[in-house]
């Protein structure tokens, strides 16, 4: 997570029965390159007190001191820098970032900035064929609430919900994914602040292509994966061999051969990778312009840097000791420390730097990939909606809606298919829904499948101790 405080500004609010205006300063917090919320010093101070009680002062940066006199925005440069440094230290600690205290602070702060009451709204979420699902939600519902609602409307098996995620995209063809939406934000609020042409799209959330086999067993999940794969072939992110290209076209023409299409596409170059476009790098030389991709095609997780000449350089995630993002004059830069095999036979570490418009998306994707690798290595199952104890879990529609648009791969035609589900109706039937499926049985079945996905434990492999190298 990349956190910065871009600036401070002065606001006013009415106080007392006479509505006397009172001025105060807020700090505008940007997360992963996007404005998220504005917070007063007192709010951040209360957050610090809660985190100190929960985690101890040793996990936190020193919090800036209070001042007895009012400070105008132009006088807060030092305080703004110290607050940014404090939040950036928090962002480096996954236990704090993923904890309820910090997540609740970020979500509630975003709600406050909305400057309006919580209300019923309709949010359109797009599939990879350009069709859309319209769901009625609350304007402040967080990402997980919306994702579960969409998956229930699509009649996706609940245990498969978090194999997918919601993304902010520049275009529905998947040419440019801006970023993945995170738990601490409201998709409706985030979309309202995005550029007018940007949309929210549901796409797969995992990197290890072995998980494809789990989705192939379920018709709705298989169709969603099928539509995304077709999109990736169309936009050139998957580049089939000449003979495979012809075969893929034949398989696509026969609607009942989708699984064969997926099986063939899965072994083509580019499958399982996210493409981030061009970046400025210090590899292979200073100020090199290279193309960046990241993925786990079923062998090794890696970042691939490609020159226009066709020369490629693989950087295996298991050989990365750590990585970080920071702000420079040109934007946000990502750098990771990588273990090279030295010419003298001795390993050596070197910092590889990347600077582009997609730097934050690269960093977020790298973080999600590492979390997936650690989960697989520790033999932990993927979370399911039932794990969110005490939170809203949507109810499936009782009457099966027309889902034919999910199976259509004609994304070039105009999208008109829409499904709407009322949030109030879903909430009333939450308990009944939870009785419809046995989450324990589903978890056991999935654990058996994932048991065969363990990382290589060869102690002679310098990449074997990645979890400890990454500090996770």
Short mmCIF file of C-alpha atoms in Angstrom, two decimals:
data_model
loop_
_atom_site.label_atom_id
_atom_site.label_comp_id
_atom_site.label_asym_id
_atom_site.label_seq_id
_atom_site.Cartn_x
_atom_site.Cartn_y
_atom_site.Cartn_z
CA UNK A 1 0.00 0.00 0.00
CA UNK A 2 1.36 3.38 -1.00
CA UNK A 3 0.18 6.28 1.19
CA UNK A 4 0.93 9.95 0.69
CA UNK A 5 -0.47 13.23 1.96
CA UNK A 6 -0.61 15.46 -1.09
CA UNK A 7 -1.53 18.67 0.68
CA UNK A 8 -3.48 20.29 3.51
CA UNK A 9 -6.47 22.58 3.13
CA UNK A 10 -8.59 24.81 5.33
CA UNK A 11 -12.31 24.09 5.73
CA UNK A 12 -15.14 25.65 7.72
CA UNK A 13 -18.03 24.30 9.74
CA UNK A 14 -20.88 25.97 11.63
CA UNK A 15 -20.66 25.81 15.43
CA UNK A 16 -23.19 26.50 18.13
CA UNK A 17 -26.79 27.68 17.98
CA UNK A 18 -25.77 30.79 16.06
CA UNK A 19 -23.92 28.75 13.42
CA UNK A 20 -20.71 30.68 13.91
CA UNK A 21 -18.21 29.48 11.26
CA UNK A 22 -15.11 27.79 12.65
CA UNK A 23 -12.11 26.95 10.48
CA UNK A 24 -10.02 23.78 10.67
CA UNK A 25 -7.33 22.04 8.62
CA UNK A 26 -7.61 18.63 6.97
CA UNK A 27 -4.89 16.52 5.36
CA UNK A 28 -5.74 14.99 1.98
CA UNK A 29 -4.68 11.33 2.03
CA UNK A 30 -3.94 9.49 -1.21
CA UNK A 31 -3.77 5.69 -1.23
CA UNK A 32 -2.21 3.83 -4.15
CA UNK A 33 -2.08 7.01 -6.20
CA UNK A 34 -5.76 7.93 -5.74
CA UNK A 35 -7.37 10.45 -3.41
CA UNK A 36 -9.06 8.48 -0.63
CA UNK A 37 -10.09 10.81 2.18
CA UNK A 38 -9.38 13.92 4.21
CA UNK A 39 -8.62 13.68 7.93
CA UNK A 40 -8.08 16.17 10.72
CA UNK A 41 -5.04 15.94 12.97
CA UNK A 42 -7.29 14.98 15.89
CA UNK A 43 -8.72 12.04 13.92
CA UNK A 44 -5.27 10.75 13.08
CA UNK A 45 -4.24 11.21 16.70
CA UNK A 46 -7.17 9.07 17.88
CA UNK A 47 -6.20 6.42 15.31
CA UNK A 48 -2.65 6.46 16.73
CA UNK A 49 -3.94 5.96 20.29
CA UNK A 50 -6.02 2.95 19.21
CA UNK A 51 -3.15 1.38 17.27
CA UNK A 52 -0.73 1.98 20.16
CA UNK A 53 -3.06 0.13 22.55
CA UNK A 54 -3.49 -2.71 20.08
CA UNK A 55 0.05 -3.16 18.70
CA UNK A 56 2.36 -1.19 20.97
CA UNK A 57 4.46 1.89 20.24
CA UNK A 58 7.32 -0.21 18.88
CA UNK A 59 5.37 -0.99 15.68
CA UNK A 60 4.60 2.67 15.03
CA UNK A 61 6.47 5.76 13.92
CA UNK A 62 6.63 8.59 16.44
CA UNK A 63 3.43 10.62 16.13
CA UNK A 64 3.83 14.36 15.49
CA UNK A 65 3.37 16.59 18.57
CA UNK A 66 0.33 18.76 19.15
CA UNK A 67 0.50 22.55 18.91
CA UNK A 68 -1.31 24.96 21.18
CA UNK A 69 -2.02 27.45 18.42
CA UNK A 70 -4.01 27.08 15.22
CA UNK A 71 -1.89 26.27 12.18
CA UNK A 72 -2.86 27.41 8.71
CA UNK A 73 -2.27 25.03 5.79
CA UNK A 74 0.82 26.94 4.65
CA UNK A 75 2.35 26.38 8.11
CA UNK A 76 1.80 22.61 8.20
CA UNK A 77 4.56 21.42 5.84
CA UNK A 78 6.60 19.75 8.58
CA UNK A 79 3.54 18.23 10.27
CA UNK A 80 2.26 16.96 6.91
CA UNK A 81 5.61 15.30 6.23
CA UNK A 82 5.66 13.65 9.68
CA UNK A 83 2.07 12.41 9.30
CA UNK A 84 2.91 10.98 5.89
CA UNK A 85 5.98 9.25 7.33
CA UNK A 86 3.80 7.87 10.14
CA UNK A 87 1.19 6.45 7.74
CA UNK A 88 3.85 5.03 5.44
CA UNK A 89 5.35 3.13 8.38
CA UNK A 90 1.89 1.67 9.07
CA UNK A 91 1.56 0.68 5.41
CA UNK A 92 4.66 -1.51 5.75
CA UNK A 93 3.09 -3.62 8.51
CA UNK A 94 0.55 -6.11 7.10
CA UNK A 95 -0.80 -6.92 10.58
CA UNK A 96 -1.81 -3.30 11.09
CA UNK A 97 -2.96 -2.70 7.52
CA UNK A 98 -5.21 -5.75 7.51
CA UNK A 99 -6.48 -5.18 11.05
CA UNK A 100 -10.01 -4.02 11.82
CA UNK A 101 -8.86 -0.75 13.44
CA UNK A 102 -7.02 0.62 10.40
CA UNK A 103 -9.47 -0.81 7.85
CA UNK A 104 -12.42 0.76 9.70
CA UNK A 105 -10.64 4.10 9.90
CA UNK A 106 -10.04 4.18 6.14
CA UNK A 107 -13.59 3.14 5.27
CA UNK A 108 -15.23 5.56 7.72
CA UNK A 109 -12.96 8.40 6.60
CA UNK A 110 -14.00 7.81 2.99
CA UNK A 111 -17.67 7.80 4.04
CA UNK A 112 -17.25 11.18 5.77
CA UNK A 113 -15.72 12.73 2.67
CA UNK A 114 -18.76 11.74 0.64
CA UNK A 115 -20.49 14.76 2.21
CA UNK A 116 -23.93 13.23 1.90
CA UNK A 117 -26.22 10.75 3.63
CA UNK A 118 -25.90 7.02 3.22
CA UNK A 119 -28.38 6.16 0.48
CA UNK A 120 -29.64 3.41 -1.78
CA UNK A 121 -27.85 3.54 -5.12
CA UNK A 122 -27.42 1.40 -8.22
CA UNK A 123 -23.91 0.35 -9.20
CA UNK A 124 -23.05 -1.13 -12.59
CA UNK A 125 -20.39 -3.82 -12.62
CA UNK A 126 -19.18 -5.02 -16.02
CA UNK A 127 -18.15 -8.44 -17.25
CA UNK A 128 -15.28 -8.97 -19.67
CA UNK A 129 -17.67 -9.25 -22.63
CA UNK A 130 -18.96 -5.71 -22.04
CA UNK A 131 -22.23 -6.80 -20.46
CA UNK A 132 -23.17 -5.38 -17.10
CA UNK A 133 -24.77 -6.35 -13.81
CA UNK A 134 -26.64 -3.55 -12.00
CA UNK A 135 -26.95 -4.09 -8.25
CA UNK A 136 -28.84 -1.94 -5.75
CA UNK A 137 -26.53 -1.30 -2.80
CA UNK A 138 -25.83 1.32 -0.15
CA UNK A 139 -23.56 4.12 -1.30
CA UNK A 140 -21.13 3.27 1.53
CA UNK A 141 -21.01 -0.51 1.08
CA UNK A 142 -17.41 -1.68 1.04
CA UNK A 143 -15.78 -3.70 -1.70
CA UNK A 144 -16.40 -7.13 -0.19
CA UNK A 145 -20.12 -6.38 0.25
CA UNK A 146 -20.46 -5.38 -3.38
CA UNK A 147 -18.40 -8.31 -4.69
CA UNK A 148 -20.52 -10.80 -2.73
CA UNK A 149 -23.71 -9.15 -4.00
CA UNK A 150 -22.57 -9.34 -7.62
CA UNK A 151 -21.44 -12.96 -7.29
CA UNK A 152 -24.75 -13.94 -5.71
CA UNK A 153 -26.69 -12.30 -8.52
CA UNK A 154 -24.56 -14.18 -11.06
CA UNK A 155 -25.31 -17.35 -9.09
CA UNK A 156 -21.65 -18.07 -8.59
CA UNK A 157 -21.01 -20.74 -5.95
CA UNK A 158 -20.31 -18.87 -2.68
CA UNK A 159 -17.05 -20.72 -2.04
CA UNK A 160 -15.70 -19.31 -5.33
CA UNK A 161 -16.48 -15.66 -4.58
CA UNK A 162 -12.94 -14.59 -3.67
CA UNK A 163 -11.35 -16.20 -6.69
CA UNK A 164 -12.66 -12.99 -8.27
CA UNK A 165 -12.26 -9.31 -7.44
CA UNK A 166 -13.51 -5.89 -8.54
CA UNK A 167 -11.20 -3.71 -10.63
CA UNK A 168 -11.26 -0.13 -11.85
CA UNK A 169 -10.56 -0.24 -15.60
CA UNK A 170 -9.99 2.32 -18.32
CA UNK A 171 -11.76 0.25 -20.96
CA UNK A 172 -13.95 -2.84 -20.97
CA UNK A 173 -11.59 -4.68 -23.36
CA UNK A 174 -9.03 -5.00 -20.56
CA UNK A 175 -6.32 -3.04 -22.35
CA UNK A 176 -5.59 -1.07 -19.20
CA UNK A 177 -6.57 -2.06 -15.66
CA UNK A 178 -6.10 0.91 -13.33
CA UNK A 179 -6.11 -1.03 -10.04
CA UNK A 180 -7.87 -3.59 -7.91
CA UNK A 181 -10.40 -2.20 -5.43
CA UNK A 182 -9.53 -2.96 -1.81
CA UNK A 183 -11.61 -3.85 1.24
CA UNK A 184 -11.30 -0.47 2.93
CA UNK A 185 -13.04 1.49 0.18
CA UNK A 186 -16.53 1.89 -1.17
CA UNK A 187 -16.70 1.01 -4.90
CA UNK A 188 -19.54 3.48 -5.43
CA UNK A 189 -17.59 6.37 -3.88
CA UNK A 190 -14.37 5.38 -5.64
CA UNK A 191 -16.14 5.21 -9.00
CA UNK A 192 -17.76 8.62 -8.44
CA UNK A 193 -14.24 10.11 -8.08
CA UNK A 194 -12.77 8.22 -11.02
CA UNK A 195 -12.52 9.58 -14.54
CA UNK A 196 -15.80 9.63 -16.43
CA UNK A 197 -14.86 6.84 -18.86
CA UNK A 198 -13.65 4.43 -16.17
CA UNK A 199 -15.75 1.44 -15.09
CA UNK A 200 -15.78 -1.29 -12.45
CA UNK A 201 -15.22 -4.78 -13.81
CA UNK A 202 -15.19 -8.25 -12.22
CA UNK A 203 -12.08 -10.26 -13.10
CA UNK A 204 -10.19 -13.18 -11.60
CA UNK A 205 -8.22 -12.34 -8.47
CA UNK A 206 -5.60 -15.09 -8.39
CA UNK A 207 -2.27 -15.62 -10.15
CA UNK A 208 -1.50 -19.33 -9.87
CA UNK A 209 -3.00 -20.83 -13.02
CA UNK A 210 -3.49 -24.18 -11.26
CA UNK A 211 -6.57 -22.60 -9.63
CA UNK A 212 -8.17 -22.56 -13.09
CA UNK A 213 -9.00 -26.23 -12.63
CA UNK A 214 -11.19 -25.39 -9.64
CA UNK A 215 -13.20 -22.88 -11.66
CA UNK A 216 -13.54 -25.20 -14.64
CA UNK A 217 -15.74 -27.48 -12.53
CA UNK A 218 -18.41 -24.79 -12.04
CA UNK A 219 -20.35 -23.52 -15.09
CA UNK A 220 -20.72 -19.86 -14.05
CA UNK A 221 -17.09 -19.57 -12.92
CA UNK A 222 -15.95 -21.30 -16.08
CA UNK A 223 -17.92 -18.84 -18.22
CA UNK A 224 -16.47 -15.82 -16.40
CA UNK A 225 -12.97 -17.19 -16.92
CA UNK A 226 -13.79 -17.95 -20.57
CA UNK A 227 -14.93 -14.38 -21.25
CA UNK A 228 -11.82 -12.93 -19.61
CA UNK A 229 -9.55 -15.24 -21.60
CA UNK A 230 -11.19 -14.23 -24.89
CA UNK A 231 -10.66 -10.58 -23.94
CA UNK A 232 -6.97 -11.21 -23.17
CA UNK A 233 -6.49 -12.91 -26.55
CA UNK A 234 -8.23 -10.06 -28.36
CA UNK A 235 -6.14 -7.31 -26.79
CA UNK A 236 -2.87 -9.17 -27.36
CA UNK A 237 -2.01 -9.91 -23.73
CA UNK A 238 -2.15 -13.59 -24.64
CA UNK A 239 -0.20 -14.26 -27.85
CA UNK A 240 -1.05 -17.75 -29.16
CA UNK A 241 1.28 -19.61 -31.47
CA UNK A 242 0.13 -19.57 -35.11
CA UNK A 243 -1.30 -23.07 -35.09
CA UNK A 244 -2.96 -22.51 -31.71
CA UNK A 245 -4.53 -19.24 -32.90
CA UNK A 246 -6.44 -21.05 -35.62
CA UNK A 247 -7.51 -23.81 -33.24
CA UNK A 248 -8.73 -21.27 -30.65
CA UNK A 249 -10.90 -19.59 -33.26
CA UNK A 250 -12.45 -22.93 -34.20
CA UNK A 251 -13.11 -23.82 -30.56
CA UNK A 252 -14.68 -20.44 -29.90
CA UNK A 253 -17.05 -20.92 -32.83
CA UNK A 254 -18.37 -24.08 -31.20
CA UNK A 255 -20.08 -22.91 -28.02
CA UNK A 256 -19.97 -26.29 -26.26
CA UNK A 257 -16.14 -26.48 -26.37
CA UNK A 258 -15.31 -23.71 -23.90
CA UNK A 259 -13.30 -25.96 -21.62
CA UNK A 260 -11.11 -27.04 -24.53
CA UNK A 261 -10.64 -23.37 -25.42
CA UNK A 262 -9.49 -22.60 -21.88
CA UNK A 263 -7.18 -25.59 -21.74
CA UNK A 264 -5.47 -24.57 -24.99
CA UNK A 265 -5.26 -20.86 -24.09
CA UNK A 266 -3.73 -21.74 -20.74
CA UNK A 267 -0.50 -23.00 -22.34
CA UNK A 268 -0.04 -20.01 -24.68
CA UNK A 269 2.53 -17.22 -24.11
CA UNK A 270 1.21 -14.43 -21.91
CA UNK A 271 -1.45 -16.48 -20.13
CA UNK A 272 -1.51 -15.84 -16.39
CA UNK A 273 0.31 -12.50 -16.69
CA UNK A 274 -0.85 -8.96 -15.99
CA UNK A 275 0.49 -6.46 -18.53
CA UNK A 276 1.43 -3.02 -17.15
CA UNK A 277 2.75 -1.28 -20.25
CA UNK A 278 5.96 0.70 -20.58
CA UNK A 279 8.19 1.76 -17.69
CA UNK A 280 11.52 3.48 -17.14
CA UNK A 281 14.04 1.16 -15.46
CA UNK A 282 17.67 0.87 -14.43
CA UNK A 283 17.74 -2.61 -16.02
CA UNK A 284 19.41 -3.68 -18.23
CA UNK A 285 20.86 -0.14 -18.33
CA UNK A 286 20.06 3.18 -16.72
CA UNK A 287 16.98 4.88 -18.22
CA UNK A 288 15.98 1.78 -20.19
CA UNK A 289 12.44 1.78 -21.58
CA UNK A 290 10.95 -1.66 -21.05
CA UNK A 291 7.56 -3.41 -20.93
CA UNK A 292 6.51 -4.84 -17.56
CA UNK A 293 4.41 -7.92 -16.81
CA UNK A 294 3.81 -9.99 -13.69
CA UNK A 295 2.35 -13.46 -13.28
CA UNK A 296 2.49 -17.07 -12.21
CA UNK A 297 1.89 -19.26 -15.27
CA UNK A 298 2.11 -22.44 -13.22
CA UNK A 299 5.88 -22.71 -12.90
CA UNK A 300 7.50 -19.73 -11.15
CA UNK A 301 6.08 -16.36 -10.15
CA UNK A 302 8.01 -13.58 -11.80
CA UNK A 303 8.22 -10.04 -13.10
CA UNK A 304 9.21 -10.00 -16.75
CA UNK A 305 10.93 -6.96 -18.27
CA UNK A 306 10.85 -6.94 -22.07
CA UNK A 307 12.79 -4.74 -24.47
CA UNK A 308 11.33 -3.71 -27.82
CA UNK A 309 13.98 -5.87 -29.45
CA UNK A 310 12.27 -8.93 -27.97
CA UNK A 311 14.92 -9.52 -25.31
CA UNK A 312 13.30 -10.50 -21.98
CA UNK A 313 14.58 -10.58 -18.40
CA UNK A 314 12.91 -12.73 -15.73
CA UNK A 315 12.94 -11.65 -12.08
CA UNK A 316 11.59 -14.44 -9.89
CA UNK A 317 9.49 -13.30 -6.96
CA UNK A 318 11.09 -15.92 -4.72
CA UNK A 319 14.44 -14.12 -5.20
CA UNK A 320 13.10 -10.72 -4.13
CA UNK A 321 14.11 -9.87 -0.58
CA UNK A 322 11.80 -6.86 -0.29
CA UNK A 323 10.25 -4.05 -2.30
CA UNK A 324 9.01 -0.52 -1.67
CA UNK A 325 7.32 2.40 -3.34
CA UNK A 326 8.11 6.07 -2.84
CA UNK A 327 7.29 9.37 -4.42
CA UNK A 328 9.75 11.07 -6.78
CA UNK A 329 9.41 14.19 -8.91
CA UNK A 330 8.29 12.14 -11.93
CA UNK A 331 5.64 10.14 -10.02
CA UNK A 332 5.74 6.96 -7.93
CA UNK A 333 8.71 4.60 -8.23
CA UNK A 334 8.83 0.91 -7.30
CA UNK A 335 12.09 -0.77 -6.47
CA UNK A 336 12.77 -4.33 -5.37
CA UNK A 337 15.97 -5.86 -4.02
CA UNK A 338 16.87 -8.91 -6.09
CA UNK A 339 19.25 -11.82 -5.51
CA UNK A 340 21.60 -12.31 -8.48
CA UNK A 341 24.12 -15.08 -9.02
CA UNK A 342 27.49 -13.31 -9.10
CA UNK A 343 30.17 -13.99 -11.70
CA UNK A 344 32.42 -15.27 -8.90
CA UNK A 345 29.78 -17.74 -7.79
CA UNK A 346 28.76 -15.63 -4.81
CA UNK A 347 25.18 -14.25 -4.68
CA UNK A 348 24.73 -10.50 -4.63
CA UNK A 349 21.78 -8.14 -4.08
CA UNK A 350 20.83 -5.30 -6.42
CA UNK A 351 17.95 -2.81 -6.44
CA UNK A 352 15.83 -2.88 -9.62
CA UNK A 353 13.78 0.28 -10.20
CA UNK A 354 10.55 0.80 -12.17
CA UNK A 355 8.84 4.10 -12.87
CA UNK A 356 5.61 4.33 -14.87
CA UNK A 357 1.98 5.42 -14.74
CA UNK A 358 1.14 1.88 -13.53
CA UNK A 359 3.75 1.68 -10.76
CA UNK A 360 1.17 1.45 -7.98
CA UNK A 361 -0.81 -1.23 -9.81
CA UNK A 362 2.43 -3.22 -10.17
CA UNK A 363 3.16 -2.87 -6.45
CA UNK A 364 -0.38 -3.86 -5.43
CA UNK A 365 -0.35 -6.87 -7.75
CA UNK A 366 3.03 -7.95 -6.40
CA UNK A 367 1.66 -7.76 -2.87
CA UNK A 368 -1.42 -9.84 -3.76
CA UNK A 369 0.80 -12.38 -5.51
CA UNK A 370 3.08 -12.76 -2.49
CA UNK A 371 0.09 -13.16 -0.16
CA UNK A 372 -1.18 -15.93 -2.44
CA UNK A 373 2.21 -17.70 -2.46
CA UNK A 374 2.44 -17.56 1.33
CA UNK A 375 -1.13 -18.86 1.71
CA UNK A 376 -0.40 -21.80 -0.62
CA UNK A 377 2.87 -22.57 1.15
CA UNK A 378 1.12 -22.55 4.53
CA UNK A 379 -1.70 -24.74 3.14
CA UNK A 380 -4.36 -22.21 4.08
CA UNK A 381 -7.62 -22.15 2.18
CA UNK A 382 -8.95 -19.11 0.37
CA UNK A 383 -11.44 -17.16 2.43
CA UNK A 384 -15.18 -17.51 1.85
CA UNK A 385 -18.12 -15.18 2.56
CA UNK A 386 -19.03 -17.08 5.74
CA UNK A 387 -15.66 -16.03 7.23
CA UNK A 388 -16.87 -12.46 7.50
CA UNK A 389 -18.54 -12.95 10.86
CA UNK A 390 -21.08 -10.30 11.79
CA UNK A 391 -21.05 -8.62 8.39
CA UNK A 392 -23.68 -8.52 5.71
CA UNK A 393 -23.68 -11.47 3.33
CA UNK A 394 -26.13 -11.10 0.44
CA UNK A 395 -28.89 -13.53 -0.36
CA UNK A 396 -29.24 -15.27 -3.72
CA UNK A 397 -32.23 -14.37 -5.81
CA UNK A 398 -34.99 -16.97 -5.30
CA UNK A 399 -36.10 -16.86 -8.92
CA UNK A 400 -33.29 -17.64 -11.32
CA UNK A 401 -32.73 -14.58 -13.51
CA UNK A 402 -31.85 -14.71 -17.18
CA UNK A 403 -28.08 -15.23 -17.18
CA UNK A 404 -27.71 -15.89 -20.88
CA UNK A 405 -25.61 -12.76 -21.30
CA UNK A 406 -22.87 -14.35 -19.18
CA UNK A 407 -22.39 -17.06 -21.77
CA UNK A 408 -22.27 -14.62 -24.67
CA UNK A 409 -18.77 -13.70 -25.80
CA UNK A 410 -20.00 -11.09 -28.28
CA UNK A 411 -18.40 -8.21 -26.46
CA UNK A 412 -18.21 -6.08 -29.58
CA UNK A 413 -21.94 -5.40 -29.63
CA UNK A 414 -23.57 -2.84 -27.38
CA UNK A 415 -24.22 -3.98 -23.83
CA UNK A 416 -27.83 -3.82 -22.74
CA UNK A 417 -28.29 -6.84 -20.48
CA UNK A 418 -28.82 -5.78 -16.87
CA UNK A 419 -29.72 -7.60 -13.65
CA UNK A 420 -30.94 -5.73 -10.59
CA UNK A 421 -31.23 -7.07 -7.05
CA UNK A 422 -32.68 -5.15 -4.09
CA UNK A 423 -30.34 -4.92 -1.09
CA UNK A 424 -33.22 -4.80 1.39
CA UNK A 425 -34.59 -8.09 0.07
CA UNK A 426 -31.17 -9.68 0.32
CA UNK A 427 -30.56 -8.68 3.92
CA UNK A 428 -33.89 -10.12 5.11
CA UNK A 429 -32.90 -13.59 3.89
CA UNK A 430 -29.29 -13.76 5.03
CA UNK A 431 -29.82 -16.50 7.60
CA UNK A 432 -31.80 -18.64 5.19
CA UNK A 433 -29.01 -18.34 2.65
CA UNK A 434 -26.30 -19.50 5.03
CA UNK A 435 -28.19 -22.76 5.53
CA UNK A 436 -28.19 -23.49 1.80
CA UNK A 437 -24.62 -24.66 1.62
CA UNK A 438 -22.12 -26.31 3.91
CA UNK A 439 -19.07 -24.07 4.08
CA UNK A 440 -17.06 -26.65 6.01
CA UNK A 441 -17.52 -29.25 3.27
CA UNK A 442 -16.65 -26.72 0.59
CA UNK A 443 -13.49 -25.71 2.45
CA UNK A 444 -12.43 -29.33 2.85
CA UNK A 445 -12.94 -30.03 -0.85
CA UNK A 446 -10.96 -26.95 -1.83
CA UNK A 447 -8.18 -27.77 0.64
CA UNK A 448 -7.73 -31.16 -1.03
CA UNK A 449 -7.37 -29.48 -4.40
CA UNK A 450 -4.94 -26.84 -3.14
CA UNK A 451 -2.86 -29.40 -1.26
CA UNK A 452 -1.16 -30.25 -4.54
CA UNK A 453 -0.12 -26.63 -5.11
CA UNK A 454 2.65 -26.44 -2.50
CA UNK A 455 5.83 -24.61 -3.39
CA UNK A 456 9.02 -26.56 -4.02
CA UNK A 457 10.69 -27.21 -0.68
CA UNK A 458 14.12 -28.07 -2.08
CA UNK A 459 16.56 -26.62 0.46
CA UNK A 460 19.26 -26.33 -2.20
CA UNK A 461 17.14 -23.87 -4.14
CA UNK A 462 18.06 -20.29 -3.05
CA UNK A 463 14.45 -19.34 -3.66
CA UNK A 464 13.04 -21.93 -1.23
CA UNK A 465 13.08 -19.62 1.80
CA UNK A 466 11.13 -16.87 0.11
CA UNK A 467 8.65 -16.39 2.97
CA UNK A 468 11.45 -15.54 5.38
CA UNK A 469 13.33 -13.49 2.78
CA UNK A 470 10.24 -11.37 2.15
CA UNK A 471 9.74 -10.84 5.84
CA UNK A 472 6.22 -12.33 5.77
#
